[in-house]
CSV table of C-alpha atoms in Angstrom, one decimal:
chain,number,residue,atom,x,y,z
A,1,MET,CA,13.3,-62.0,151.0
A,2,LYS,CA,16.0,-60.2,148.9
A,3,PRO,CA,14.7,-58.6,145.7
A,4,ASP,CA,15.6,-60.1,142.4
A,5,LEU,CA,18.2,-57.8,140.8
A,6,PHE,CA,18.8,-59.8,137.7
A,7,HIS,CA,16.2,-57.9,135.7
A,8,GLU,CA,18.2,-54.6,136.3
A,9,PHE,CA,21.0,-55.9,134.0
A,10,ASP,CA,20.7,-56.5,130.3
A,11,PRO,CA,21.6,-60.0,129.2
A,12,VAL,CA,25.0,-60.3,127.5
A,13,SER,CA,25.4,-62.9,124.8
A,14,SER,CA,28.4,-65.1,124.1
A,15,LYS,CA,29.1,-63.2,121.0
A,16,GLN,CA,29.2,-59.9,122.9
A,17,TRP,CA,31.6,-61.3,125.5
A,18,LYS,CA,33.9,-62.5,122.8
A,19,GLN,CA,33.8,-59.1,121.0
A,20,LYS,CA,34.7,-57.4,124.2
A,21,ILE,CA,37.6,-59.8,124.9
A,22,GLN,CA,38.9,-59.3,121.4
A,23,ALA,CA,38.9,-55.6,121.8
A,24,ASP,CA,40.8,-55.8,125.1
A,25,LEU,CA,43.4,-58.1,123.4
A,26,LYS,CA,44.4,-55.1,121.2
A,27,GLY,CA,45.0,-57.2,118.1
A,28,ALA,CA,46.3,-60.4,119.7
A,29,ASP,CA,44.8,-63.6,118.3
A,30,TYR,CA,41.9,-64.8,120.5
A,31,ASN,CA,42.5,-68.5,119.8
A,32,GLU,CA,46.3,-68.4,120.2
A,33,THR,CA,46.2,-66.2,123.3
A,34,LEU,CA,43.3,-67.5,125.4
A,35,LEU,CA,42.5,-71.1,124.3
A,36,TRP,CA,44.6,-74.0,125.6
A,37,LYS,CA,44.5,-77.7,125.0
A,38,THR,CA,45.0,-80.2,127.7
A,39,ASN,CA,46.8,-83.6,127.4
A,40,GLU,CA,43.3,-85.2,127.1
A,41,GLY,CA,42.7,-83.2,123.9
A,42,ILE,CA,40.1,-80.9,125.5
A,43,THR,CA,40.2,-77.3,124.5
A,44,VAL,CA,39.7,-75.0,127.5
A,45,LYS,CA,38.0,-71.6,126.8
A,46,PRO,CA,38.4,-68.4,128.7
A,47,PHE,CA,34.7,-68.3,129.5
A,48,TYR,CA,31.6,-70.5,129.2
A,49,HIS,CA,28.1,-69.2,128.4
A,50,ARG,CA,24.7,-70.7,128.2
A,51,ASP,CA,24.4,-69.8,124.5
A,52,GLU,CA,27.0,-72.6,123.9
A,53,TYR,CA,26.0,-74.8,126.8
A,54,ASP,CA,26.1,-78.6,126.0
A,55,THR,CA,25.6,-80.7,129.0
A,56,LEU,CA,25.0,-84.3,130.2
A,57,PRO,CA,21.8,-85.4,132.0
A,58,LEU,CA,23.7,-85.7,135.3
A,59,LYS,CA,22.2,-87.0,138.4
A,60,PRO,CA,22.2,-84.7,141.5
A,61,VAL,CA,25.3,-85.3,143.6
A,62,LYS,CA,24.7,-86.6,147.1
A,63,LYS,CA,25.6,-84.3,149.9
A,64,ILE,CA,26.6,-87.1,152.4
A,65,PHE,CA,29.9,-89.0,152.1
A,66,HIS,CA,31.6,-91.4,154.4
A,67,SER,CA,35.1,-90.6,155.9
A,68,CYS,CA,37.2,-93.7,155.7
A,69,GLN,CA,40.3,-94.5,157.8
A,70,GLN,CA,42.6,-97.2,156.4
A,71,VAL,CA,44.0,-99.6,159.0
A,72,PHE,CA,46.6,-102.3,158.1
A,73,VAL,CA,46.0,-105.7,159.8
A,74,ASP,CA,49.2,-107.4,160.9
A,75,ASP,CA,48.2,-108.0,164.5
A,76,ALA,CA,44.4,-108.0,164.4
A,77,SER,CA,44.0,-106.9,168.0
A,78,ILE,CA,46.1,-103.8,167.4
A,79,ALA,CA,44.2,-103.1,164.2
A,80,ASP,CA,41.0,-103.3,166.2
A,81,LYS,CA,42.2,-100.7,168.7
A,82,LEU,CA,43.3,-98.4,165.9
A,83,ALA,CA,40.0,-98.7,164.1
A,84,LYS,CA,38.0,-98.0,167.2
A,85,ASP,CA,40.2,-94.9,168.0
A,86,ALA,CA,39.6,-93.6,164.4
A,87,LEU,CA,35.9,-94.1,164.8
A,88,ALA,CA,35.9,-92.2,168.0
A,89,ARG,CA,37.8,-89.3,166.4
A,90,GLY,CA,35.5,-88.7,163.4
A,91,ALA,CA,35.8,-91.5,160.9
A,92,ASN,CA,32.6,-93.5,160.1
A,93,SER,CA,34.1,-96.0,157.7
A,94,ILE,CA,37.1,-98.3,158.0
A,95,LEU,CA,39.2,-100.0,155.4
A,96,PHE,CA,41.1,-103.0,156.7
A,97,GLU,CA,44.1,-104.0,154.6
A,98,ALA,CA,45.8,-107.4,155.0
A,99,ASP,CA,48.4,-109.5,153.3
A,100,LYS,CA,47.2,-112.8,154.9
A,101,PRO,CA,44.2,-114.2,156.6
A,102,PHE,CA,43.4,-113.1,160.2
A,103,ASP,CA,40.9,-113.9,162.9
A,104,ILE,CA,37.9,-111.6,162.2
A,105,ASP,CA,36.8,-112.1,165.8
A,106,ASP,CA,39.7,-110.0,166.9
A,107,LEU,CA,38.1,-107.0,165.2
A,108,LYS,CA,34.7,-107.4,167.0
A,109,SER,CA,35.2,-104.4,169.3
A,110,SER,CA,35.6,-101.9,166.4
A,111,LEU,CA,32.9,-103.6,164.2
A,112,ALA,CA,30.4,-103.1,167.0
A,113,VAL,CA,30.9,-99.3,167.2
A,114,PRO,CA,27.4,-97.8,166.3
A,115,SER,CA,28.9,-95.0,164.2
A,116,LEU,CA,30.5,-97.5,161.8
A,117,ALA,CA,28.5,-97.0,158.6
A,118,GLU,CA,30.5,-99.3,156.3
A,119,ILE,CA,33.4,-101.7,156.4
A,120,HIS,CA,35.9,-102.1,153.5
A,121,PHE,CA,38.5,-104.9,153.1
A,122,LYS,CA,41.5,-104.7,150.9
A,123,LEU,CA,43.0,-108.2,150.8
A,124,ASN,CA,46.3,-108.6,149.0
A,125,PHE,CA,45.4,-112.3,148.5
A,126,LEU,CA,42.4,-114.3,147.3
A,127,SER,CA,40.9,-117.0,149.5
A,128,GLY,CA,37.4,-118.2,149.1
A,129,GLU,CA,37.3,-119.7,152.6
A,130,PHE,CA,38.4,-116.5,154.2
A,131,LEU,CA,36.0,-114.3,152.2
A,132,SER,CA,33.2,-116.7,153.2
A,133,GLU,CA,34.2,-116.3,156.8
A,134,LEU,CA,34.2,-112.5,156.5
A,135,ILE,CA,30.7,-112.6,155.0
A,136,GLY,CA,29.4,-114.8,157.8
A,137,LYS,CA,30.9,-112.8,160.6
A,138,THR,CA,29.9,-109.4,159.3
A,139,ALA,CA,26.3,-110.3,158.6
A,140,GLY,CA,23.9,-107.4,158.7
A,141,LYS,CA,26.6,-104.8,158.1
A,142,LYS,CA,27.4,-102.9,155.0
A,143,VAL,CA,30.5,-104.6,153.7
A,144,PHE,CA,32.8,-104.1,150.7
A,145,LEU,CA,35.0,-107.1,150.0
A,146,ASN,CA,36.7,-105.4,147.0
A,147,VAL,CA,37.5,-108.6,145.1
A,148,ASP,CA,39.3,-107.5,141.9
A,149,PRO,CA,41.4,-110.2,140.2
A,150,LEU,CA,41.8,-108.1,137.1
A,151,GLY,CA,43.0,-105.2,139.2
A,152,ASN,CA,45.7,-107.5,140.7
A,153,LEU,CA,46.7,-108.6,137.2
A,154,ALA,CA,46.9,-104.9,136.0
A,155,ASN,CA,49.0,-103.8,139.0
A,156,THR,CA,51.3,-106.8,139.5
A,157,GLY,CA,51.2,-108.6,136.2
A,158,ASN,CA,49.9,-111.8,137.8
A,159,TRP,CA,46.6,-113.4,138.8
A,160,PHE,CA,46.2,-114.2,142.5
A,161,HIS,CA,46.3,-117.9,141.5
A,162,ASP,CA,45.5,-118.3,137.8
A,163,MET,CA,42.6,-117.0,135.6
A,164,THR,CA,40.4,-120.0,136.1
A,165,LYS,CA,40.8,-120.3,139.8
A,166,ASP,CA,40.4,-116.6,140.4
A,167,HIS,CA,37.1,-116.6,138.5
A,168,GLN,CA,35.9,-119.7,140.3
A,169,VAL,CA,36.5,-118.0,143.7
A,170,LEU,CA,34.8,-114.8,142.4
A,171,GLU,CA,31.7,-116.8,141.1
A,172,SER,CA,31.4,-118.7,144.4
A,173,ILE,CA,31.5,-115.5,146.5
A,174,LEU,CA,29.1,-113.7,144.3
A,175,HIS,CA,26.6,-116.5,144.7
A,176,SER,CA,27.0,-116.7,148.5
A,177,ALA,CA,27.0,-113.0,149.4
A,178,ASP,CA,23.7,-111.3,150.4
A,179,LYS,CA,22.6,-107.9,149.2
A,180,SER,CA,24.3,-106.0,152.0
A,181,VAL,CA,27.7,-107.2,150.8
A,182,SER,CA,29.5,-105.6,147.8
A,183,VAL,CA,31.8,-108.2,146.4
A,184,LEU,CA,33.3,-106.7,143.2
A,185,ALA,CA,35.7,-103.8,143.0
A,186,VAL,CA,37.4,-102.0,140.1
A,187,ASN,CA,40.7,-100.4,141.0
A,188,VAL,CA,40.9,-97.3,138.9
A,189,SER,CA,43.5,-95.7,141.2
A,190,GLY,CA,46.3,-97.8,139.7
A,191,TYR,CA,45.7,-96.2,136.3
A,192,GLN,CA,45.7,-92.7,137.7
A,193,ASN,CA,48.9,-93.3,139.8
A,194,ALA,CA,50.6,-94.8,136.7
A,195,GLY,CA,50.0,-91.7,134.7
A,196,ALA,CA,46.7,-92.2,132.9
A,197,ASN,CA,44.8,-89.0,132.0
A,198,SER,CA,41.2,-88.4,133.0
A,199,ILE,CA,39.7,-89.7,129.8
A,200,GLN,CA,41.8,-92.9,129.9
A,201,GLN,CA,40.9,-93.5,133.6
A,202,ILE,CA,37.2,-93.3,132.7
A,203,ALA,CA,37.5,-95.6,129.7
A,204,TYR,CA,39.7,-98.1,131.5
A,205,ALA,CA,37.3,-98.2,134.4
A,206,LEU,CA,34.4,-99.0,132.1
A,207,SER,CA,36.3,-101.6,130.1
A,208,HIS,CA,37.7,-103.2,133.3
A,209,ALA,CA,34.2,-103.4,134.8
A,210,ASN,CA,32.8,-104.6,131.5
A,211,GLU,CA,34.9,-107.8,131.8
A,212,TYR,CA,33.1,-108.5,135.1
A,213,LEU,CA,29.7,-107.6,133.6
A,214,ASN,CA,30.3,-110.1,130.8
A,215,PHE,CA,31.3,-112.8,133.3
A,216,ILE,CA,28.3,-112.0,135.5
A,217,GLU,CA,25.9,-112.1,132.5
A,218,ASP,CA,27.3,-115.4,131.3
A,219,LYS,CA,27.0,-117.0,134.7
A,220,ARG,CA,23.6,-115.3,135.4
A,221,ILE,CA,24.7,-114.0,138.7
A,222,PRO,CA,22.8,-111.2,140.4
A,223,VAL,CA,25.1,-108.3,141.5
A,224,GLY,CA,24.3,-105.2,143.4
A,225,LEU,CA,26.9,-102.6,144.3
A,226,ILE,CA,30.3,-102.4,142.6
A,227,ASN,CA,33.0,-100.4,144.3
A,228,PHE,CA,35.0,-98.2,142.0
A,229,GLN,CA,38.2,-97.0,143.6
A,230,PHE,CA,39.3,-93.7,142.0
A,231,SER,CA,42.3,-91.4,142.8
A,232,VAL,CA,41.9,-87.7,142.2
A,233,GLY,CA,44.8,-85.4,141.3
A,234,GLY,CA,45.4,-81.6,141.6
A,235,ASN,CA,43.4,-80.5,138.5
A,236,TYR,CA,40.5,-79.4,140.6
A,237,PHE,CA,37.7,-78.8,138.1
A,238,PHE,CA,38.8,-81.7,135.8
A,239,GLU,CA,38.7,-84.1,138.7
A,240,ILE,CA,35.1,-83.1,139.5
A,241,ALA,CA,34.1,-83.5,135.9
A,242,LYS,CA,35.9,-86.9,135.7
A,243,LEU,CA,33.8,-88.4,138.4
A,244,GLN,CA,30.6,-86.9,137.0
A,245,ALA,CA,31.4,-88.2,133.5
A,246,PHE,CA,32.1,-91.7,134.8
A,247,SER,CA,28.9,-91.8,136.7
A,248,HIS,CA,26.9,-90.8,133.6
A,249,LEU,CA,28.6,-93.4,131.4
A,250,TRP,CA,28.2,-96.1,134.0
A,251,ASP,CA,24.5,-95.5,134.1
A,252,LEU,CA,24.4,-96.0,130.3
A,253,LEU,CA,26.5,-99.2,130.5
A,254,LYS,CA,24.3,-100.9,133.1
A,255,VAL,CA,21.2,-100.0,131.1
A,256,GLU,CA,22.7,-101.9,128.1
A,257,TYR,CA,23.1,-105.0,130.3
A,258,GLY,CA,19.7,-104.5,132.0
A,259,MET,CA,21.4,-104.7,135.4
A,260,GLY,CA,20.8,-102.8,138.5
A,261,ALA,CA,24.5,-102.7,139.4
A,262,GLU,CA,25.1,-99.4,141.1
A,263,ALA,CA,28.5,-97.7,141.3
A,264,HIS,CA,29.9,-96.8,144.7
A,265,LEU,CA,32.7,-94.2,144.3
A,266,PHE,CA,35.5,-94.8,146.8
A,267,VAL,CA,37.9,-91.9,146.3
A,268,GLN,CA,41.5,-91.2,147.5
A,269,PRO,CA,43.9,-88.4,146.8
A,270,SER,CA,46.5,-89.3,144.2
A,271,LEU,CA,50.0,-90.5,145.2
A,272,ARG,CA,51.5,-89.3,142.0
A,273,ASN,CA,51.8,-85.6,142.8
A,274,LYS,CA,52.9,-85.7,146.5
A,275,THR,CA,56.3,-84.4,147.4
A,276,LEU,CA,59.1,-85.5,149.8
A,277,TYR,CA,60.9,-82.2,149.8
A,278,ASP,CA,58.2,-79.9,151.3
A,279,PHE,CA,55.7,-82.4,152.5
A,280,ASN,CA,53.6,-79.9,154.3
A,281,VAL,CA,52.5,-78.8,150.8
A,282,ASN,CA,50.8,-82.2,150.6
A,283,MET,CA,48.2,-81.0,153.1
A,284,LEU,CA,47.1,-78.3,150.6
A,285,ARG,CA,47.0,-80.8,147.8
A,286,THR,CA,45.0,-83.4,149.6
A,287,THR,CA,42.5,-80.8,150.8
A,288,THR,CA,41.7,-79.6,147.3
A,289,GLU,CA,41.6,-83.2,146.0
A,290,CYS,CA,39.1,-84.2,148.7
A,291,MET,CA,37.0,-81.2,147.8
A,292,SER,CA,37.0,-82.3,144.1
A,293,ALA,CA,36.0,-85.8,145.3
A,294,ILE,CA,33.0,-84.4,147.3
A,295,LEU,CA,31.8,-82.2,144.5
A,296,GLY,CA,32.2,-85.0,142.0
A,297,GLY,CA,29.9,-87.3,143.9
A,298,ALA,CA,32.2,-89.5,146.0
A,299,ASP,CA,30.4,-91.9,148.3
A,300,THR,CA,33.4,-92.6,150.5
A,301,ILE,CA,36.6,-90.7,150.8
A,302,SER,CA,39.8,-92.0,152.4
A,303,ASN,CA,42.3,-89.2,152.8
A,304,THR,CA,46.0,-89.7,152.6
A,305,SER,CA,48.4,-88.6,155.3
A,306,TYR,CA,50.5,-85.6,154.2
A,307,ASP,CA,53.7,-87.5,155.1
A,308,THR,CA,52.8,-90.8,153.7
A,309,HIS,CA,55.8,-90.9,151.3
A,310,LEU,CA,58.2,-89.9,154.1
A,311,GLN,CA,57.6,-92.4,156.8
A,312,LYS,CA,55.4,-95.1,158.2
A,313,LYS,CA,51.9,-94.2,159.2
A,314,ASP,CA,51.7,-92.4,162.5
A,315,GLU,CA,48.9,-91.0,164.7
A,316,PHE,CA,49.6,-87.4,163.9
A,317,GLY,CA,49.5,-87.7,160.1
A,318,GLU,CA,46.3,-89.8,160.3
A,319,ARG,CA,44.7,-87.3,162.6
A,320,ILE,CA,45.5,-84.5,160.3
A,321,ALA,CA,44.0,-86.5,157.3
A,322,ARG,CA,40.8,-87.2,159.2
A,323,ASN,CA,40.5,-83.6,160.4
A,324,GLN,CA,40.9,-82.2,156.9
A,325,LEU,CA,37.7,-84.1,155.9
A,326,LEU,CA,35.9,-83.0,159.1
A,327,ILE,CA,36.8,-79.3,158.5
A,328,ILE,CA,35.6,-79.5,154.8
A,329,SER,CA,32.4,-81.2,155.9
A,330,GLU,CA,31.5,-79.4,159.1
A,331,GLU,CA,33.2,-76.0,159.1
A,332,SER,CA,33.2,-75.4,155.3
A,333,TYR,CA,29.6,-76.6,155.2
A,334,PHE,CA,30.1,-79.1,152.4
A,335,LYS,CA,27.7,-81.4,154.1
A,336,GLU,CA,25.0,-78.8,153.8
A,337,ALA,CA,25.6,-78.0,150.1
A,338,VAL,CA,23.3,-79.8,147.7
A,339,ASP,CA,25.0,-80.5,144.4
A,340,ALA,CA,27.2,-77.4,144.6
A,341,ALA,CA,28.8,-77.9,141.2
A,342,SER,CA,25.5,-78.2,139.4
A,343,GLY,CA,24.9,-75.4,136.9
A,344,SER,CA,28.5,-74.6,136.4
A,345,TYR,CA,28.8,-74.2,132.6
A,346,TYR,CA,32.6,-74.9,132.8
A,347,ILE,CA,32.4,-78.1,134.9
A,348,GLU,CA,29.4,-79.6,133.0
A,349,THR,CA,30.9,-78.8,129.6
A,350,LEU,CA,34.1,-80.5,130.7
A,351,ALA,CA,32.1,-83.6,131.9
A,352,LYS,CA,30.3,-83.7,128.5
A,353,GLN,CA,33.6,-83.6,126.6
A,354,MET,CA,35.2,-86.2,128.9
A,355,ALA,CA,32.3,-88.5,128.6
A,356,ASP,CA,32.2,-88.3,124.8
A,357,LYS,CA,36.0,-88.9,124.5
A,358,ALA,CA,36.0,-91.7,127.1
A,359,LEU,CA,33.1,-93.4,125.4
A,360,GLU,CA,35.0,-93.5,122.1
A,361,LEU,CA,38.1,-94.9,123.8
A,362,PHE,CA,36.0,-97.5,125.5
A,363,LYS,CA,34.5,-98.5,122.2
A,364,ASP,CA,38.0,-98.8,120.7
A,365,ILE,CA,39.1,-101.1,123.5
A,366,GLU,CA,36.1,-103.3,123.1
A,367,ARG,CA,36.5,-103.4,119.3
A,368,SER,CA,40.0,-104.6,119.8
A,369,GLY,CA,39.0,-107.5,121.9
A,370,GLY,CA,38.3,-106.0,125.3
A,371,PHE,CA,40.2,-105.0,128.4
A,372,LEU,CA,41.7,-108.4,129.3
A,373,LYS,CA,43.0,-109.0,125.8
A,374,GLN,CA,44.5,-105.5,125.6
A,375,LEU,CA,46.0,-105.9,129.0
A,376,THR,CA,47.7,-109.2,128.4
A,377,GLU,CA,49.0,-108.2,125.0
A,378,GLY,CA,50.4,-104.9,126.4
């Protein structure tokens, strides 16, 4: 065992560090030279010290995440082959996206693969009959239906049908689904890709979800897992802190309702910062964004192909995206690291500041009538 060398060095206080820095600045103003304020209103310091450490009671971050491959369902038999191939090449989660109903039996080959840990559906329509069929034919599997009428309203300006019918379908599916099925989703990615900063994303996610919690409470519907779909950008440490701050605030919110609704974090790289002009750079961006997602506590990560803005999906781009996650997990040993960001004064201080500011914004939204009222009034 290596000897403990810490006692060989005298402890240095925050005050001593600041005095040393000020001496090295040779008269330059410490605050003006080394402090900077982000667009979230957070002041970033040149160093963080335990003397000034103010943190959240964060839960340990899980070291296991699922690698998800997105497959578009136009021809279900082709989608089945693509999903099966992705599972054979390292993915262990599949997201099937569709614009119209399809025959779920055509996906039976990929759904039977033993390594398939979870199945996600992204349906750009709302059909109670089709959702019921999905539930029946995926019985016993971990399924995410990702029903989010409010997300559709926020992204398109329209309900799937109208507010009343959308909520009727939602209520019916919530009542009929068993515990292995996650019905509800909250699409936070739309806010990030539209330009919302980290604090706004957290607050909007909470307020968006709060509309569903109010609906569930009024109808007395039991609910288990809610899928929160986040996008992460290139601000590495802030994105880690964003996910941590959200998880903390969600735990507070569900306690207020007396519910056991756990948050499942489904995370993708942002589309907002990807370039057409030197698209190989996108590989670097998505790599660090996936790292932020892992360290922030993502349950499922769906990487984005580096050339997604340039052309239709192809096998090469999707293979690179899968392999990025495999390299991070297996060769960089992220799967072995337990809560690697824990104890970082910088990250945990950021998470505390984000949580405080996001909670205030969330309260402002609720005082003004709630998410739906604010959304419809612009």
